[in-house]
mmCIF file of C-alpha atoms and ligand atoms in Angstrom:
data_model
loop_
_atom_site.group_PDB
_atom_site.id
_atom_site.type_symbol
_atom_site.label_atom_id
_atom_site.label_comp_id
_atom_site.label_asym_id
_atom_site.label_seq_id
_atom_site.Cartn_x
_atom_site.Cartn_y
_atom_site.Cartn_z
ATOM 1 C CA MET W 1 -10.810 40.776 -45.851
ATOM 2 C CA ARG W 2 -13.527 38.729 -44.994
ATOM 3 C CA TYR W 3 -10.970 35.883 -43.692
ATOM 4 C CA LEU W 4 -9.557 38.443 -41.535
ATOM 5 C CA ALA W 5 -12.877 39.697 -39.960
ATOM 6 C CA MET W 6 -13.610 35.698 -39.411
ATOM 7 C CA TYR W 7 -10.239 35.029 -37.529
ATOM 8 C CA ILE W 8 -10.798 38.162 -35.422
ATOM 9 C CA GLY W 9 -14.448 37.018 -34.740
ATOM 10 C CA THR W 10 -12.920 33.750 -33.639
ATOM 11 C CA ILE W 11 -10.057 35.234 -31.260
ATOM 12 C CA LEU W 12 -12.688 37.297 -29.725
ATOM 13 C CA ARG W 13 -15.309 34.482 -28.916
ATOM 14 C CA ALA W 14 -12.537 32.504 -27.328
ATOM 15 C CA ILE W 15 -11.295 35.330 -25.148
ATOM 16 C CA ASN W 16 -15.437 35.522 -24.083
ATOM 17 C CA SER W 17 -15.254 32.166 -23.592
ATOM 18 C CA LEU W 18 -11.865 32.388 -21.439
ATOM 19 C CA ARG W 19 -13.534 35.109 -19.234
ATOM 20 C CA LYS W 20 -16.759 33.535 -18.722
ATOM 21 C CA GLY W 21 -14.596 30.000 -17.312
ATOM 22 C CA MET W 22 -12.506 32.085 -14.992
ATOM 23 C CA LYS W 23 -15.179 34.062 -13.754
ATOM 24 C CA LEU W 24 -16.748 30.764 -12.308
ATOM 25 C CA THR W 25 -13.490 29.187 -11.091
ATOM 26 C CA GLY W 26 -12.784 32.606 -9.630
ATOM 27 C CA TYR W 27 -16.382 32.581 -7.963
ATOM 28 C CA TYR W 28 -15.949 28.978 -6.409
ATOM 29 C CA PHE W 29 -12.421 29.886 -4.907
ATOM 30 C CA SER W 30 -14.126 32.341 -2.935
ATOM 31 C CA HIS W 31 -17.527 30.271 -2.377
ATOM 32 C CA HIS W 32 -15.995 26.928 -0.823
ATOM 33 C CA LYS W 33 -19.213 25.872 0.281
ATOM 34 C CA GLU W 34 -21.015 25.605 -2.834
ATOM 35 C CA ILE W 35 -18.381 23.496 -4.529
ATOM 36 C CA VAL W 36 -20.549 20.105 -5.296
ATOM 37 C CA THR W 37 -17.535 18.227 -6.732
ATOM 38 C CA GLN W 38 -16.206 15.272 -3.830
ATOM 39 C CA GLN W 39 -12.463 14.703 -3.797
ATOM 40 C CA TYR W 40 -12.231 10.566 -4.040
ATOM 41 C CA PRO W 41 -10.458 9.154 -2.541
ATOM 42 C CA GLU W 42 -9.665 11.672 0.433
ATOM 43 C CA ASN W 43 -13.489 11.763 1.229
ATOM 44 C CA ARG W 44 -14.256 8.138 1.576
ATOM 45 C CA LYS W 45 -15.750 8.662 5.515
ATOM 46 C CA GLU W 46 -17.942 11.525 4.636
ATOM 47 C CA MET W 47 -18.701 10.867 0.799
ATOM 48 C CA PHE W 48 -22.369 11.025 -0.080
ATOM 49 C CA ILE W 49 -23.853 8.507 -2.082
ATOM 50 C CA GLY W 50 -27.455 8.461 -3.023
ATOM 51 C CA ASP W 51 -30.283 5.927 -1.426
ATOM 52 C CA ARG W 52 -31.059 4.822 -4.671
ATOM 53 C CA PHE W 53 -27.104 3.705 -5.648
ATOM 54 C CA ARG W 54 -26.742 0.012 -6.727
ATOM 55 C CA GLY W 55 -23.060 -0.924 -5.721
ATOM 56 C CA GLU W 56 -23.310 -5.094 -5.303
ATOM 57 C CA VAL W 57 -26.170 -7.542 -4.487
ATOM 58 C CA VAL W 58 -25.470 -8.854 -0.899
ATOM 59 C CA LEU W 59 -27.429 -11.571 0.771
ATOM 60 C CA THR W 60 -28.291 -10.091 4.367
ATOM 61 C CA HIS W 61 -27.020 -11.805 7.612
ATOM 62 C CA ASP W 62 -28.185 -11.286 11.297
ATOM 63 C CA GLU W 63 -26.031 -11.458 14.081
ATOM 64 C CA ASN W 64 -26.414 -14.787 14.637
ATOM 65 C CA ASN W 65 -25.394 -15.936 10.925
ATOM 66 C CA GLU W 66 -28.602 -16.479 9.866
ATOM 67 C CA HIS W 67 -30.367 -15.342 6.353
ATOM 68 C CA LYS W 68 -33.756 -15.066 4.846
ATOM 69 C CA CYS W 69 -33.051 -17.338 1.301
ATOM 70 C CA THR W 70 -34.919 -20.476 1.075
ATOM 71 C CA GLY W 71 -33.067 -21.662 -2.036
ATOM 72 C CA CYS W 72 -36.114 -20.795 -3.865
ATOM 73 C CA SER W 73 -34.047 -19.693 -7.268
ATOM 74 C CA ALA W 74 -36.789 -16.928 -8.222
ATOM 75 C CA CYS W 75 -33.612 -14.395 -8.116
ATOM 76 C CA GLU W 76 -32.156 -16.529 -10.205
ATOM 77 C CA ILE W 77 -34.801 -17.146 -12.788
ATOM 78 C CA ALA W 78 -35.494 -13.365 -12.952
ATOM 79 C CA CYS W 79 -31.924 -12.141 -13.942
ATOM 80 C CA PRO W 80 -31.491 -11.664 -17.539
ATOM 81 C CA ASN W 81 -27.825 -12.479 -18.108
ATOM 82 C CA GLY W 82 -27.473 -15.671 -15.542
ATOM 83 C CA THR W 83 -25.319 -13.519 -12.730
ATOM 84 C CA ILE W 84 -27.077 -15.659 -10.069
ATOM 85 C CA ARG W 85 -26.534 -19.427 -9.620
ATOM 86 C CA ILE W 86 -28.441 -21.155 -6.733
ATOM 87 C CA ILE W 87 -26.938 -24.266 -5.493
ATOM 88 C CA SER W 88 -29.403 -26.072 -3.331
ATOM 89 C CA LYS W 89 -29.616 -29.270 -1.035
ATOM 90 C CA PHE W 90 -31.668 -30.749 0.918
ATOM 91 C CA GLU W 91 -31.681 -30.929 5.150
ATOM 92 C CA ILE W 92 -33.587 -32.871 7.793
ATOM 93 C CA ASP W 93 -35.634 -30.370 9.652
ATOM 94 C CA PRO W 94 -34.908 -31.158 13.269
ATOM 95 C CA GLU W 95 -38.311 -30.179 14.224
ATOM 96 C CA THR W 96 -40.233 -32.278 11.755
ATOM 97 C CA GLN W 97 -37.757 -34.788 10.613
ATOM 98 C CA LYS W 98 -39.025 -34.042 7.336
ATOM 99 C CA LYS W 99 -36.565 -33.004 4.037
ATOM 100 C CA LYS W 100 -36.575 -29.622 3.586
ATOM 101 C CA LYS W 101 -35.104 -27.544 0.809
ATOM 102 C CA ALA W 102 -31.706 -25.495 1.750
ATOM 103 C CA ILE W 103 -29.506 -23.406 0.304
ATOM 104 C CA ASP W 104 -25.827 -24.763 -0.406
ATOM 105 C CA GLU W 105 -24.144 -22.030 -2.428
ATOM 106 C CA PHE W 106 -25.372 -18.431 -3.918
ATOM 107 C CA VAL W 107 -23.090 -17.901 -6.515
ATOM 108 C CA TYR W 108 -22.870 -14.449 -7.468
ATOM 109 C CA HIS W 109 -21.004 -13.195 -10.665
ATOM 110 C CA LEU W 110 -20.407 -9.464 -9.831
ATOM 111 C CA GLY W 111 -18.451 -8.996 -12.965
ATOM 112 C CA MET W 112 -21.689 -9.858 -14.782
ATOM 113 C CA CYS W 113 -24.159 -8.024 -12.802
ATOM 114 C CA THR W 114 -26.038 -4.794 -14.308
ATOM 115 C CA PHE W 115 -27.413 -3.976 -11.395
ATOM 116 C CA CYS W 116 -30.761 -3.625 -12.600
ATOM 117 C CA ASN W 117 -32.686 -5.153 -9.433
ATOM 118 C CA LEU W 118 -34.519 -7.666 -10.747
ATOM 119 C CA CYS W 119 -33.602 -10.331 -8.535
ATOM 120 C CA ILE W 120 -33.946 -8.069 -5.703
ATOM 121 C CA LEU W 121 -37.379 -7.280 -6.306
ATOM 122 C CA SER W 122 -38.112 -10.922 -7.516
ATOM 123 C CA CYS W 123 -37.242 -12.318 -3.996
ATOM 124 C CA PRO W 124 -40.228 -13.278 -2.025
ATOM 125 C CA THR W 125 -38.231 -13.090 1.562
ATOM 126 C CA ASP W 126 -36.304 -9.913 1.052
ATOM 127 C CA ALA W 127 -33.351 -12.050 1.606
ATOM 128 C CA ILE W 128 -31.064 -10.176 -0.674
ATOM 129 C CA VAL W 129 -30.492 -6.165 -0.898
ATOM 130 C CA MET W 130 -28.152 -3.716 -2.887
ATOM 131 C CA SER W 131 -25.429 -2.420 -1.428
ATOM 132 C CA LYS W 132 -23.614 0.668 -1.653
ATOM 133 C CA ASP W 133 -20.357 -0.492 -1.724
ATOM 134 C CA PHE W 134 -18.688 0.674 -5.348
ATOM 135 C CA GLU W 135 -14.939 -0.259 -5.208
ATOM 136 C CA HIS W 136 -14.742 -3.437 -7.384
ATOM 137 C CA SER W 137 -12.118 -2.799 -9.416
ATOM 138 C CA THR W 138 -9.176 -5.714 -9.363
ATOM 139 C CA TYR W 139 -6.703 -6.942 -12.001
ATOM 140 C CA ASP W 140 -8.068 -10.460 -11.297
ATOM 141 C CA ARG W 141 -11.782 -11.389 -12.452
ATOM 142 C CA LYS W 142 -12.004 -14.295 -9.309
ATOM 143 C CA PRO W 143 -12.606 -12.435 -6.477
ATOM 144 C CA LEU W 144 -15.662 -11.203 -8.591
ATOM 145 C CA THR W 145 -17.094 -14.451 -8.128
ATOM 146 C CA LYS W 146 -19.037 -14.530 -4.948
ATOM 147 C CA ILE W 147 -20.447 -17.079 -2.517
ATOM 148 C CA LEU W 148 -22.864 -14.709 -0.945
ATOM 149 C CA ASN W 149 -24.030 -17.495 2.022
ATOM 150 C CA LYS W 150 -21.634 -17.303 4.537
ATOM 151 C CA PRO W 151 -20.096 -19.965 6.065
ATOM 152 C CA GLY W 152 -21.945 -22.110 8.437
ATOM 153 C CA SER W 153 -24.964 -19.592 8.077
ATOM 154 C CA LYS W 154 -28.444 -20.982 7.854
ATOM 155 C CA LEU W 155 -32.242 -20.198 7.114
ATOM 156 C CA MET W 156 -33.921 -17.793 9.958
ATOM 157 C CA LYS W 157 -36.271 -19.679 11.732
ATOM 158 C CA GLY W 158 -39.992 -18.668 10.863
ATOM 159 C CA VAL W 159 -38.828 -18.146 7.309
ATOM 160 C CA GLU W 160 -40.438 -20.476 4.810
HETATM 161 S S1 LIG V 201 -29.026 -6.953 -10.393
HETATM 162 FE FE1 LIG V 201 -29.799 -7.563 -12.363
HETATM 163 S S2 LIG V 201 -27.796 -8.443 -13.347
HETATM 164 FE FE2 LIG V 201 -27.231 -8.387 -11.304
HETATM 165 S S3 LIG V 201 -27.899 -10.084 -10.214
HETATM 166 FE FE3 LIG V 201 -29.568 -9.178 -9.816
HETATM 167 S S4 LIG V 201 -31.255 -9.616 -11.612
HETATM 168 FE FE4 LIG V 201 -28.950 -10.047 -12.376
HETATM 169 S S1 LIG V 202 -32.205 -15.050 -2.719
HETATM 170 FE FE1 LIG V 202 -34.764 -14.867 -2.551
HETATM 171 S S2 LIG V 202 -35.473 -15.092 -4.552
HETATM 172 FE FE2 LIG V 202 -33.111 -15.907 -4.165
HETATM 173 S S3 LIG V 202 -32.954 -18.412 -3.950
HETATM 174 FE FE3 LIG V 202 -33.021 -17.057 -1.794
HETATM 175 S S4 LIG V 202 -35.002 -16.614 -1.048
HETATM 176 FE FE4 LIG V 202 -35.325 -17.286 -3.116
#
Protein backbone atom coordinates (compact mmCIF):
# COMPACT_ATOMS: atom_id res chain seq x y z
CA MET A 1 0.00 0.00 0.00
CA ARG A 2 2.86 2.38 0.90
CA TYR A 3 4.56 1.75 -2.44
CA LEU A 4 1.32 2.37 -4.34
CA ALA A 5 0.94 5.74 -2.56
CA MET A 6 4.55 6.66 -3.46
CA TYR A 7 3.94 5.61 -7.08
CA ILE A 8 0.80 7.73 -7.39
CA GLY A 9 2.54 10.66 -5.66
CA THR A 10 5.38 10.52 -8.18
CA ILE A 11 2.92 10.54 -11.08
CA LEU A 12 1.06 13.52 -9.63
CA ARG A 13 4.30 15.46 -9.13
CA ALA A 14 5.31 14.71 -12.74
CA ILE A 15 1.92 15.94 -14.02
CA ASN A 16 2.26 19.09 -11.92
CA SER A 17 5.75 19.71 -13.25
CA LEU A 18 4.52 19.24 -16.83
CA ARG A 19 1.64 21.62 -16.18
CA LYS A 20 4.05 24.32 -14.92
CA GLY A 21 6.30 23.92 -17.95
CA MET A 22 3.38 24.07 -20.39
CA LYS A 23 2.04 27.15 -18.61
CA LEU A 24 5.37 28.98 -19.08
CA THR A 25 5.60 27.87 -22.72
CA GLY A 26 2.05 29.11 -23.31
CA TYR A 27 2.93 32.45 -21.69
CA TYR A 28 5.82 33.08 -24.07
CA PHE A 29 3.68 32.07 -27.05
CA SER A 30 1.47 35.05 -26.28
CA HIS A 31 4.25 37.43 -25.05
CA HIS A 32 6.82 37.39 -27.88
CA LYS A 33 8.56 40.60 -26.83
CA GLU A 34 9.60 39.13 -23.50
CA ILE A 35 11.58 36.25 -25.04
CA VAL A 36 15.29 36.69 -24.21
CA THR A 37 16.65 33.69 -26.15
CA GLN A 38 18.43 34.76 -29.33
CA GLN A 39 18.14 32.75 -32.53
CA TYR A 40 21.77 32.37 -33.59
CA PRO A 41 23.03 32.50 -36.35
CA GLU A 42 19.89 34.02 -37.91
CA ASN A 43 20.26 37.09 -35.68
CA ARG A 44 23.90 37.87 -36.58
CA LYS A 45 23.13 41.44 -37.68
CA GLU A 46 21.11 42.53 -34.70
CA MET A 47 22.45 40.22 -31.97
CA PHE A 48 23.38 41.74 -28.62
CA ILE A 49 26.93 41.23 -27.29
CA GLY A 50 27.78 42.76 -23.92
CA ASP A 51 30.41 45.49 -23.70
CA ARG A 52 32.64 43.35 -21.50
CA PHE A 53 32.61 40.36 -23.85
CA ARG A 54 36.13 39.19 -24.73
CA GLY A 55 36.41 37.49 -28.10
CA GLU A 56 39.94 38.00 -29.39
CA VAL A 57 42.99 40.21 -28.86
CA VAL A 58 43.51 42.61 -31.76
CA LEU A 59 46.12 45.22 -32.56
CA THR A 60 44.29 48.33 -33.70
CA HIS A 61 45.38 50.11 -36.88
CA ASP A 62 44.18 53.48 -38.10
CA GLU A 63 43.25 54.46 -41.66
CA ASN A 64 46.96 55.11 -42.43
CA ASN A 65 47.84 51.52 -41.45
CA GLU A 66 49.58 52.77 -38.31
CA HIS A 67 49.45 51.09 -34.90
CA LYS A 68 50.63 51.99 -31.40
CA CYS A 69 52.76 48.94 -30.65
CA THR A 70 56.35 49.85 -29.76
CA GLY A 71 57.42 46.23 -29.34
CA CYS A 72 58.10 46.70 -25.63
CA SER A 73 57.01 43.09 -24.88
CA ALA A 74 55.08 44.04 -21.74
CA CYS A 75 52.04 42.09 -23.03
CA GLU A 76 54.18 39.04 -23.75
CA ILE A 77 55.58 39.13 -20.20
CA ALA A 78 52.13 39.65 -18.68
CA CYS A 79 50.56 36.74 -20.55
CA PRO A 80 50.42 33.75 -18.19
CA ASN A 81 50.54 31.04 -20.84
CA GLY A 82 52.75 32.20 -23.71
CA THR A 83 49.93 33.14 -26.06
CA ILE A 84 51.79 36.22 -27.30
CA ARG A 85 55.23 36.41 -28.87
CA ILE A 86 56.68 39.75 -29.83
CA ILE A 87 59.39 39.58 -32.47
CA SER A 88 61.11 42.94 -32.65
CA LYS A 89 63.70 44.51 -34.90
CA PHE A 90 65.73 47.71 -35.02
CA GLU A 91 64.96 50.42 -37.55
CA ILE A 92 66.73 53.68 -38.33
CA ASP A 93 64.60 56.64 -37.30
CA PRO A 94 64.48 58.89 -40.43
CA GLU A 95 64.41 62.04 -38.29
CA THR A 96 67.14 61.31 -35.74
CA GLN A 97 69.05 58.70 -37.74
CA LYS A 98 69.22 56.66 -34.53
CA LYS A 99 68.42 52.98 -34.13
CA LYS A 100 64.95 52.43 -32.76
CA LYS A 101 63.22 49.25 -31.60
CA ALA A 102 60.20 48.34 -33.70
CA ILE A 103 57.81 45.44 -33.97
CA ASP A 104 58.53 42.88 -36.66
CA GLU A 105 55.79 40.34 -35.89
CA PHE A 106 53.15 40.29 -33.18
CA VAL A 107 52.33 36.59 -32.93
CA TYR A 108 49.09 35.67 -31.18
CA HIS A 109 47.97 32.07 -30.62
CA LEU A 110 44.21 32.46 -30.35
CA GLY A 111 43.78 28.77 -29.56
CA MET A 112 45.75 29.23 -26.33
CA CYS A 113 44.21 32.50 -25.19
CA THR A 114 42.12 32.37 -22.02
CA PHE A 115 40.86 35.95 -22.54
CA CYS A 116 42.14 36.96 -19.11
CA ASN A 117 42.77 40.52 -20.38
CA LEU A 118 46.17 40.85 -18.65
CA CYS A 119 47.95 41.73 -21.89
CA ILE A 120 45.51 44.57 -22.59
CA LEU A 121 45.96 45.97 -19.08
CA SER A 122 49.76 45.80 -19.31
CA CYS A 123 50.09 47.70 -22.59
CA PRO A 124 51.47 51.21 -21.91
CA THR A 125 50.24 52.60 -25.23
CA ASP A 126 46.77 50.99 -25.43
CA ALA A 127 47.82 49.37 -28.67
CA ILE A 128 45.75 46.20 -28.20
CA VAL A 129 42.07 45.71 -27.41
CA MET A 130 39.60 42.85 -27.06
CA SER A 131 37.31 42.45 -30.04
CA LYS A 132 33.84 40.95 -29.75
CA ASP A 133 34.40 38.53 -32.60
CA PHE A 134 33.67 35.03 -31.33
CA GLU A 135 33.20 32.93 -34.47
CA HIS A 136 36.56 31.19 -34.36
CA SER A 137 35.70 27.53 -34.87
CA THR A 138 37.86 25.81 -37.44
CA TYR A 139 38.93 22.28 -38.41
CA ASP A 140 42.54 23.39 -38.68
CA ARG A 141 44.64 24.98 -35.90
CA LYS A 142 46.86 26.96 -38.27
CA PRO A 143 44.49 29.94 -38.76
CA LEU A 144 44.37 30.31 -34.97
CA THR A 145 47.98 31.52 -34.97
CA LYS A 146 47.75 35.11 -36.12
CA ILE A 147 50.15 37.92 -36.96
CA LEU A 148 48.40 40.95 -35.51
CA ASN A 149 50.45 43.68 -37.19
CA LYS A 150 49.16 44.20 -40.72
CA PRO A 151 51.59 43.97 -43.68
CA GLY A 152 53.32 47.31 -44.25
CA SER A 153 52.02 48.82 -41.03
CA LYS A 154 54.17 51.08 -38.91
CA LEU A 155 54.28 52.78 -35.53
CA MET A 156 52.05 55.82 -35.18
CA LYS A 157 53.95 59.10 -35.00
CA GLY A 158 54.36 60.43 -31.48
CA VAL A 159 54.00 57.03 -29.78
CA GLU A 160 57.09 56.14 -27.78
S1 LIG B 1 44.05 37.64 -22.86
FE1 LIG B 1 45.36 36.61 -21.31
S2 LIG B 1 45.83 34.61 -22.22
FE2 LIG B 1 45.06 35.91 -23.88
S3 LIG B 1 46.90 36.79 -24.79
FE3 LIG B 1 46.16 38.26 -23.26
S4 LIG B 1 47.27 37.77 -21.39
FE4 LIG B 1 47.49 36.00 -22.77
S1 LIG C 1 51.02 45.59 -27.65
FE1 LIG C 1 51.59 47.09 -26.07
S2 LIG C 1 52.55 45.89 -24.45
FE2 LIG C 1 52.52 44.60 -26.29
S3 LIG C 1 54.50 44.96 -27.25
FE3 LIG C 1 53.05 46.37 -28.17
S4 LIG C 1 53.25 48.26 -26.98
FE4 LIG C 1 54.20 46.63 -25.76
